[in-house]
Amino acid sequence: MATQIITLVGVLIGALTSYLATAIAERAKFRRLIATRWDERKLDTYIEYVSCIKTIQRAAMDAGRARDQRKDASDALAEMEESENRRSVLFETFVLLSNEKAATAAHTVNQRTWELLGMARIPSSGMAELRSIPLVEALNVLHEAARSDLTISGHAPAQ
C-alpha cells in the first residue's frame, strides 16, 4: 500500500511539474506574441508618420521651386495641406505607441514641420527660405529614437 501511495504522489508531482512548465512556456510565448504585434504596429505607424513628413517636405519644396520659377504653386500647396492633415492624425497614434524618447523627437519634428508649413504658406517664400528649416536633422533624431524603441541596431542617416 505504501509503495502505491508513493507512486501516486510521484505521478501527481510529475503531472503538476509538467503542467506548470507548460503553463509558464505558453505564457512566455503569449507575451512574445503580443510584444511582436505591438512592435509591428509601432513600426507601421513610425513608417507612415515619417513618410507623411517627407511628403509635406517635398510638397513645400515643390511650392518653393514653383515660386522661384514664377509658376503656380497651388497644387504643391494643396498636397502639402492634405499631408499635414494626415500627419496630425498619425501623430496621435505615434505618441500612443512610442516610448518617451521617440515621442519627444516627434514633437520636435512637428515643430520643424510647422515652421516649414508656415514658411511655405507665405507667397514670397522660395527654396532658400524653406531649406533653412532644420527638418532633416530633426528627422534623423526621430529615426534614432524609433530604432531604439524598436530595439533595431545600426543606422543610416536620412537623406
PDB file of C-alpha atoms in Angstrom:
ATOM      1  CA  MET A   1       0.000   0.000   0.000  1.00  0.00           C
ATOM      2  CA  ALA A   2       2.767   2.463   0.911  1.00  0.00           C
ATOM      3  CA  THR A   3       4.501   1.891  -2.414  1.00  0.00           C
ATOM      4  CA  GLN A   4       1.295   2.617  -4.254  1.00  0.00           C
ATOM      5  CA  ILE A   5       0.877   5.897  -2.365  1.00  0.00           C
ATOM      6  CA  ILE A   6       4.485   6.853  -3.078  1.00  0.00           C
ATOM      7  CA  THR A   7       3.963   6.026  -6.764  1.00  0.00           C
ATOM      8  CA  LEU A   8       0.735   8.034  -6.845  1.00  0.00           C
ATOM      9  CA  VAL A   9       2.425  11.025  -5.168  1.00  0.00           C
ATOM     10  CA  GLY A  10       5.279  10.755  -7.697  1.00  0.00           C
ATOM     11  CA  VAL A  11       2.841  10.732 -10.597  1.00  0.00           C
ATOM     12  CA  LEU A  12       0.963  13.742  -9.155  1.00  0.00           C
ATOM     13  CA  ILE A  13       4.206  15.677  -8.648  1.00  0.00           C
ATOM     14  CA  GLY A  14       5.289  14.811 -12.198  1.00  0.00           C
ATOM     15  CA  ALA A  15       1.934  15.896 -13.644  1.00  0.00           C
ATOM     16  CA  LEU A  16       1.950  19.133 -11.636  1.00  0.00           C
ATOM     17  CA  THR A  17       5.530  19.902 -12.703  1.00  0.00           C
ATOM     18  CA  SER A  18       4.654  19.186 -16.337  1.00  0.00           C
ATOM     19  CA  TYR A  19       1.557  21.407 -16.123  1.00  0.00           C
ATOM     20  CA  LEU A  20       3.483  24.285 -14.524  1.00  0.00           C
ATOM     21  CA  ALA A  21       6.304  24.059 -17.061  1.00  0.00           C
ATOM     22  CA  THR A  22       3.822  24.061 -19.950  1.00  0.00           C
ATOM     23  CA  ALA A  23       1.825  26.956 -18.452  1.00  0.00           C
ATOM     24  CA  ILE A  24       4.966  29.051 -17.958  1.00  0.00           C
ATOM     25  CA  ALA A  25       6.170  28.313 -21.508  1.00  0.00           C
ATOM     26  CA  GLU A  26       2.753  29.173 -23.001  1.00  0.00           C
ATOM     27  CA  ARG A  27       2.568  32.395 -21.011  1.00  0.00           C
ATOM     28  CA  ALA A  28       6.029  33.437 -22.231  1.00  0.00           C
ATOM     29  CA  LYS A  29       5.031  32.543 -25.809  1.00  0.00           C
ATOM     30  CA  PHE A  30       1.868  34.649 -25.487  1.00  0.00           C
ATOM     31  CA  ARG A  31       3.828  37.628 -24.136  1.00  0.00           C
ATOM     32  CA  ARG A  32       6.304  37.408 -27.029  1.00  0.00           C
ATOM     33  CA  LEU A  33       3.407  37.230 -29.490  1.00  0.00           C
ATOM     34  CA  ILE A  34       1.737  40.318 -28.008  1.00  0.00           C
ATOM     35  CA  ALA A  35       5.041  42.230 -27.930  1.00  0.00           C
ATOM     36  CA  THR A  36       5.653  41.332 -31.578  1.00  0.00           C
ATOM     37  CA  ARG A  37       2.183  42.528 -32.565  1.00  0.00           C
ATOM     38  CA  TRP A  38       2.740  45.886 -30.859  1.00  0.00           C
ATOM     39  CA  ASP A  39       6.196  46.219 -32.403  1.00  0.00           C
ATOM     40  CA  GLU A  40       4.731  45.574 -35.857  1.00  0.00           C
ATOM     41  CA  ARG A  41       2.013  48.157 -35.255  1.00  0.00           C
ATOM     42  CA  LYS A  42       4.581  50.599 -33.910  1.00  0.00           C
ATOM     43  CA  LEU A  43       6.868  50.110 -36.919  1.00  0.00           C
ATOM     44  CA  ASP A  44       3.981  50.639 -39.347  1.00  0.00           C
ATOM     45  CA  THR A  45       2.970  53.826 -37.521  1.00  0.00           C
ATOM     46  CA  TYR A  46       6.545  55.142 -37.463  1.00  0.00           C
ATOM     47  CA  ILE A  47       6.979  54.491 -41.183  1.00  0.00           C
ATOM     48  CA  GLU A  48       3.648  56.082 -42.078  1.00  0.00           C
ATOM     49  CA  TYR A  49       4.325  59.150 -39.920  1.00  0.00           C
ATOM     50  CA  VAL A  50       7.820  59.746 -41.328  1.00  0.00           C
ATOM     51  CA  SER A  51       6.564  59.167 -44.876  1.00  0.00           C
ATOM     52  CA  CYS A  52       3.891  61.791 -44.296  1.00  0.00           C
ATOM     53  CA  ILE A  53       6.511  64.260 -43.033  1.00  0.00           C
ATOM     54  CA  LYS A  54       8.627  63.596 -46.119  1.00  0.00           C
ATOM     55  CA  THR A  55       5.584  64.209 -48.349  1.00  0.00           C
ATOM     56  CA  ILE A  56       4.964  67.526 -46.597  1.00  0.00           C
ATOM     57  CA  GLN A  57       8.615  68.486 -47.044  1.00  0.00           C
ATOM     58  CA  ARG A  58       8.670  67.507 -50.714  1.00  0.00           C
ATOM     59  CA  ALA A  59       5.429  69.399 -51.436  1.00  0.00           C
ATOM     60  CA  ALA A  60       6.699  72.500 -49.624  1.00  0.00           C
ATOM     61  CA  MET A  61       9.928  72.378 -51.639  1.00  0.00           C
ATOM     62  CA  ASP A  62       7.921  71.927 -54.837  1.00  0.00           C
ATOM     63  CA  ALA A  63       5.922  75.034 -53.919  1.00  0.00           C
ATOM     64  CA  GLY A  64       9.123  76.988 -53.252  1.00  0.00           C
ATOM     65  CA  ARG A  65      10.647  75.801 -56.526  1.00  0.00           C
ATOM     66  CA  ALA A  66       7.475  76.795 -58.420  1.00  0.00           C
ATOM     67  CA  ARG A  67       7.593  80.262 -56.870  1.00  0.00           C
ATOM     68  CA  ASP A  68      11.286  80.637 -57.739  1.00  0.00           C
ATOM     69  CA  GLN A  69      10.352  79.819 -61.339  1.00  0.00           C
ATOM     70  CA  ARG A  70       7.347  82.170 -61.196  1.00  0.00           C
ATOM     71  CA  LYS A  71       4.920  79.265 -61.642  1.00  0.00           C
ATOM     72  CA  ASP A  72       1.691  78.339 -59.869  1.00  0.00           C
ATOM     73  CA  ALA A  73       2.360  76.601 -56.538  1.00  0.00           C
ATOM     74  CA  SER A  74      -1.271  75.779 -55.711  1.00  0.00           C
ATOM     75  CA  ASP A  75      -1.086  72.029 -56.481  1.00  0.00           C
ATOM     76  CA  ALA A  76       2.001  71.593 -54.301  1.00  0.00           C
ATOM     77  CA  LEU A  77       0.402  73.614 -51.502  1.00  0.00           C
ATOM     78  CA  ALA A  78      -2.784  71.528 -51.697  1.00  0.00           C
ATOM     79  CA  GLU A  79      -0.741  68.312 -51.423  1.00  0.00           C
ATOM     80  CA  MET A  80       1.187  69.818 -48.516  1.00  0.00           C
ATOM     81  CA  GLU A  81      -2.032  70.702 -46.653  1.00  0.00           C
ATOM     82  CA  GLU A  82      -3.565  67.286 -47.276  1.00  0.00           C
ATOM     83  CA  SER A  83      -0.458  65.587 -45.912  1.00  0.00           C
ATOM     84  CA  GLU A  84      -0.439  67.924 -42.903  1.00  0.00           C
ATOM     85  CA  ASN A  85      -3.986  66.833 -42.054  1.00  0.00           C
ATOM     86  CA  ARG A  86      -2.905  63.186 -42.270  1.00  0.00           C
ATOM     87  CA  ARG A  87       0.217  63.880 -40.178  1.00  0.00           C
ATOM     88  CA  SER A  88      -1.902  65.391 -37.440  1.00  0.00           C
ATOM     89  CA  VAL A  89      -3.976  62.223 -37.099  1.00  0.00           C
ATOM     90  CA  LEU A  90      -0.950  59.915 -37.368  1.00  0.00           C
ATOM     91  CA  PHE A  91       0.859  61.814 -34.644  1.00  0.00           C
ATOM     92  CA  GLU A  92      -1.748  60.782 -32.072  1.00  0.00           C
ATOM     93  CA  THR A  93      -1.169  57.101 -32.838  1.00  0.00           C
ATOM     94  CA  PHE A  94       2.589  57.687 -32.831  1.00  0.00           C
ATOM     95  CA  VAL A  95       2.513  59.164 -29.329  1.00  0.00           C
ATOM     96  CA  LEU A  96       0.238  56.419 -28.003  1.00  0.00           C
ATOM     97  CA  LEU A  97       2.569  53.661 -29.219  1.00  0.00           C
ATOM     98  CA  SER A  98       6.025  55.183 -28.798  1.00  0.00           C
ATOM     99  CA  ASN A  99       8.328  55.487 -25.839  1.00  0.00           C
ATOM    100  CA  GLU A 100       9.105  58.885 -24.307  1.00  0.00           C
ATOM    101  CA  LYS A 101      12.287  59.467 -26.305  1.00  0.00           C
ATOM    102  CA  ALA A 102      10.564  58.825 -29.653  1.00  0.00           C
ATOM    103  CA  ALA A 103       7.549  60.946 -28.667  1.00  0.00           C
ATOM    104  CA  THR A 104       9.835  63.842 -27.712  1.00  0.00           C
ATOM    105  CA  ALA A 105      11.678  63.539 -31.033  1.00  0.00           C
ATOM    106  CA  ALA A 106       8.342  63.501 -32.878  1.00  0.00           C
ATOM    107  CA  HIS A 107       7.298  66.693 -31.069  1.00  0.00           C
ATOM    108  CA  THR A 108      10.477  68.339 -32.383  1.00  0.00           C
ATOM    109  CA  VAL A 109       9.737  67.068 -35.892  1.00  0.00           C
ATOM    110  CA  ASN A 110       6.249  68.568 -35.566  1.00  0.00           C
ATOM    111  CA  GLN A 111       7.740  71.933 -34.593  1.00  0.00           C
ATOM    112  CA  ARG A 112      10.095  71.923 -37.603  1.00  0.00           C
ATOM    113  CA  THR A 113       7.254  70.787 -39.866  1.00  0.00           C
ATOM    114  CA  TRP A 114       5.056  73.646 -38.654  1.00  0.00           C
ATOM    115  CA  GLU A 115       7.908  76.075 -39.336  1.00  0.00           C
ATOM    116  CA  LEU A 116       8.187  74.662 -42.849  1.00  0.00           C
ATOM    117  CA  LEU A 117       4.418  74.827 -43.369  1.00  0.00           C
ATOM    118  CA  GLY A 118       4.281  78.406 -42.134  1.00  0.00           C
ATOM    119  CA  MET A 119       7.121  79.468 -44.392  1.00  0.00           C
ATOM    120  CA  ALA A 120       5.676  77.597 -47.396  1.00  0.00           C
ATOM    121  CA  ARG A 121       2.318  79.335 -46.912  1.00  0.00           C
ATOM    122  CA  ILE A 122       3.962  82.761 -47.352  1.00  0.00           C
ATOM    123  CA  PRO A 123       3.519  83.648 -51.041  1.00  0.00           C
ATOM    124  CA  SER A 124       7.011  85.127 -51.333  1.00  0.00           C
ATOM    125  CA  SER A 125       8.871  82.097 -49.873  1.00  0.00           C
ATOM    126  CA  GLY A 126      11.157  80.260 -52.240  1.00  0.00           C
ATOM    127  CA  MET A 127      13.609  77.370 -51.906  1.00  0.00           C
ATOM    128  CA  ALA A 128      16.211  79.373 -49.956  1.00  0.00           C
ATOM    129  CA  GLU A 129      13.825  80.188 -47.107  1.00  0.00           C
ATOM    130  CA  LEU A 130      12.454  76.638 -46.965  1.00  0.00           C
ATOM    131  CA  ARG A 131      15.872  74.958 -46.940  1.00  0.00           C
ATOM    132  CA  SER A 132      16.910  76.912 -43.860  1.00  0.00           C
ATOM    133  CA  ILE A 133      14.477  74.962 -41.652  1.00  0.00           C
ATOM    134  CA  PRO A 134      16.333  72.035 -39.993  1.00  0.00           C
ATOM    135  CA  LEU A 135      13.663  69.374 -40.568  1.00  0.00           C
ATOM    136  CA  VAL A 136      16.074  66.693 -41.803  1.00  0.00           C
ATOM    137  CA  GLU A 137      18.153  66.990 -38.630  1.00  0.00           C
ATOM    138  CA  ALA A 138      15.018  66.566 -36.505  1.00  0.00           C
ATOM    139  CA  LEU A 139      14.052  63.514 -38.582  1.00  0.00           C
ATOM    140  CA  ASN A 140      17.483  61.981 -38.013  1.00  0.00           C
ATOM    141  CA  VAL A 141      16.955  62.271 -34.249  1.00  0.00           C
ATOM    142  CA  LEU A 142      13.499  60.727 -34.634  1.00  0.00           C
ATOM    143  CA  HIS A 143      14.899  57.838 -36.664  1.00  0.00           C
ATOM    144  CA  GLU A 144      17.438  57.100 -33.947  1.00  0.00           C
ATOM    145  CA  ALA A 145      14.783  57.238 -31.210  1.00  0.00           C
ATOM    146  CA  ALA A 146      12.450  54.977 -33.200  1.00  0.00           C
ATOM    147  CA  ARG A 147      15.230  52.434 -33.819  1.00  0.00           C
ATOM    148  CA  SER A 148      16.000  52.447 -30.123  1.00  0.00           C
ATOM    149  CA  ASP A 149      12.333  51.982 -29.230  1.00  0.00           C
ATOM    150  CA  LEU A 150      12.085  49.063 -31.652  1.00  0.00           C
ATOM    151  CA  THR A 151      15.472  47.720 -30.493  1.00  0.00           C
ATOM    152  CA  ILE A 152      16.913  47.938 -34.011  1.00  0.00           C
ATOM    153  CA  SER A 153      20.681  48.386 -34.100  1.00  0.00           C
ATOM    154  CA  GLY A 154      22.729  50.145 -36.752  1.00  0.00           C
ATOM    155  CA  HIS A 155      21.575  53.101 -38.779  1.00  0.00           C
ATOM    156  CA  ALA A 156      21.977  55.226 -41.843  1.00  0.00           C
ATOM    157  CA  PRO A 157      21.260  58.971 -41.667  1.00  0.00           C
ATOM    158  CA  ALA A 158      18.203  60.292 -43.514  1.00  0.00           C
ATOM    159  CA  GLN A 159      18.714  61.882 -46.895  1.00  0.00           C
TER     160      GLN A 159
END
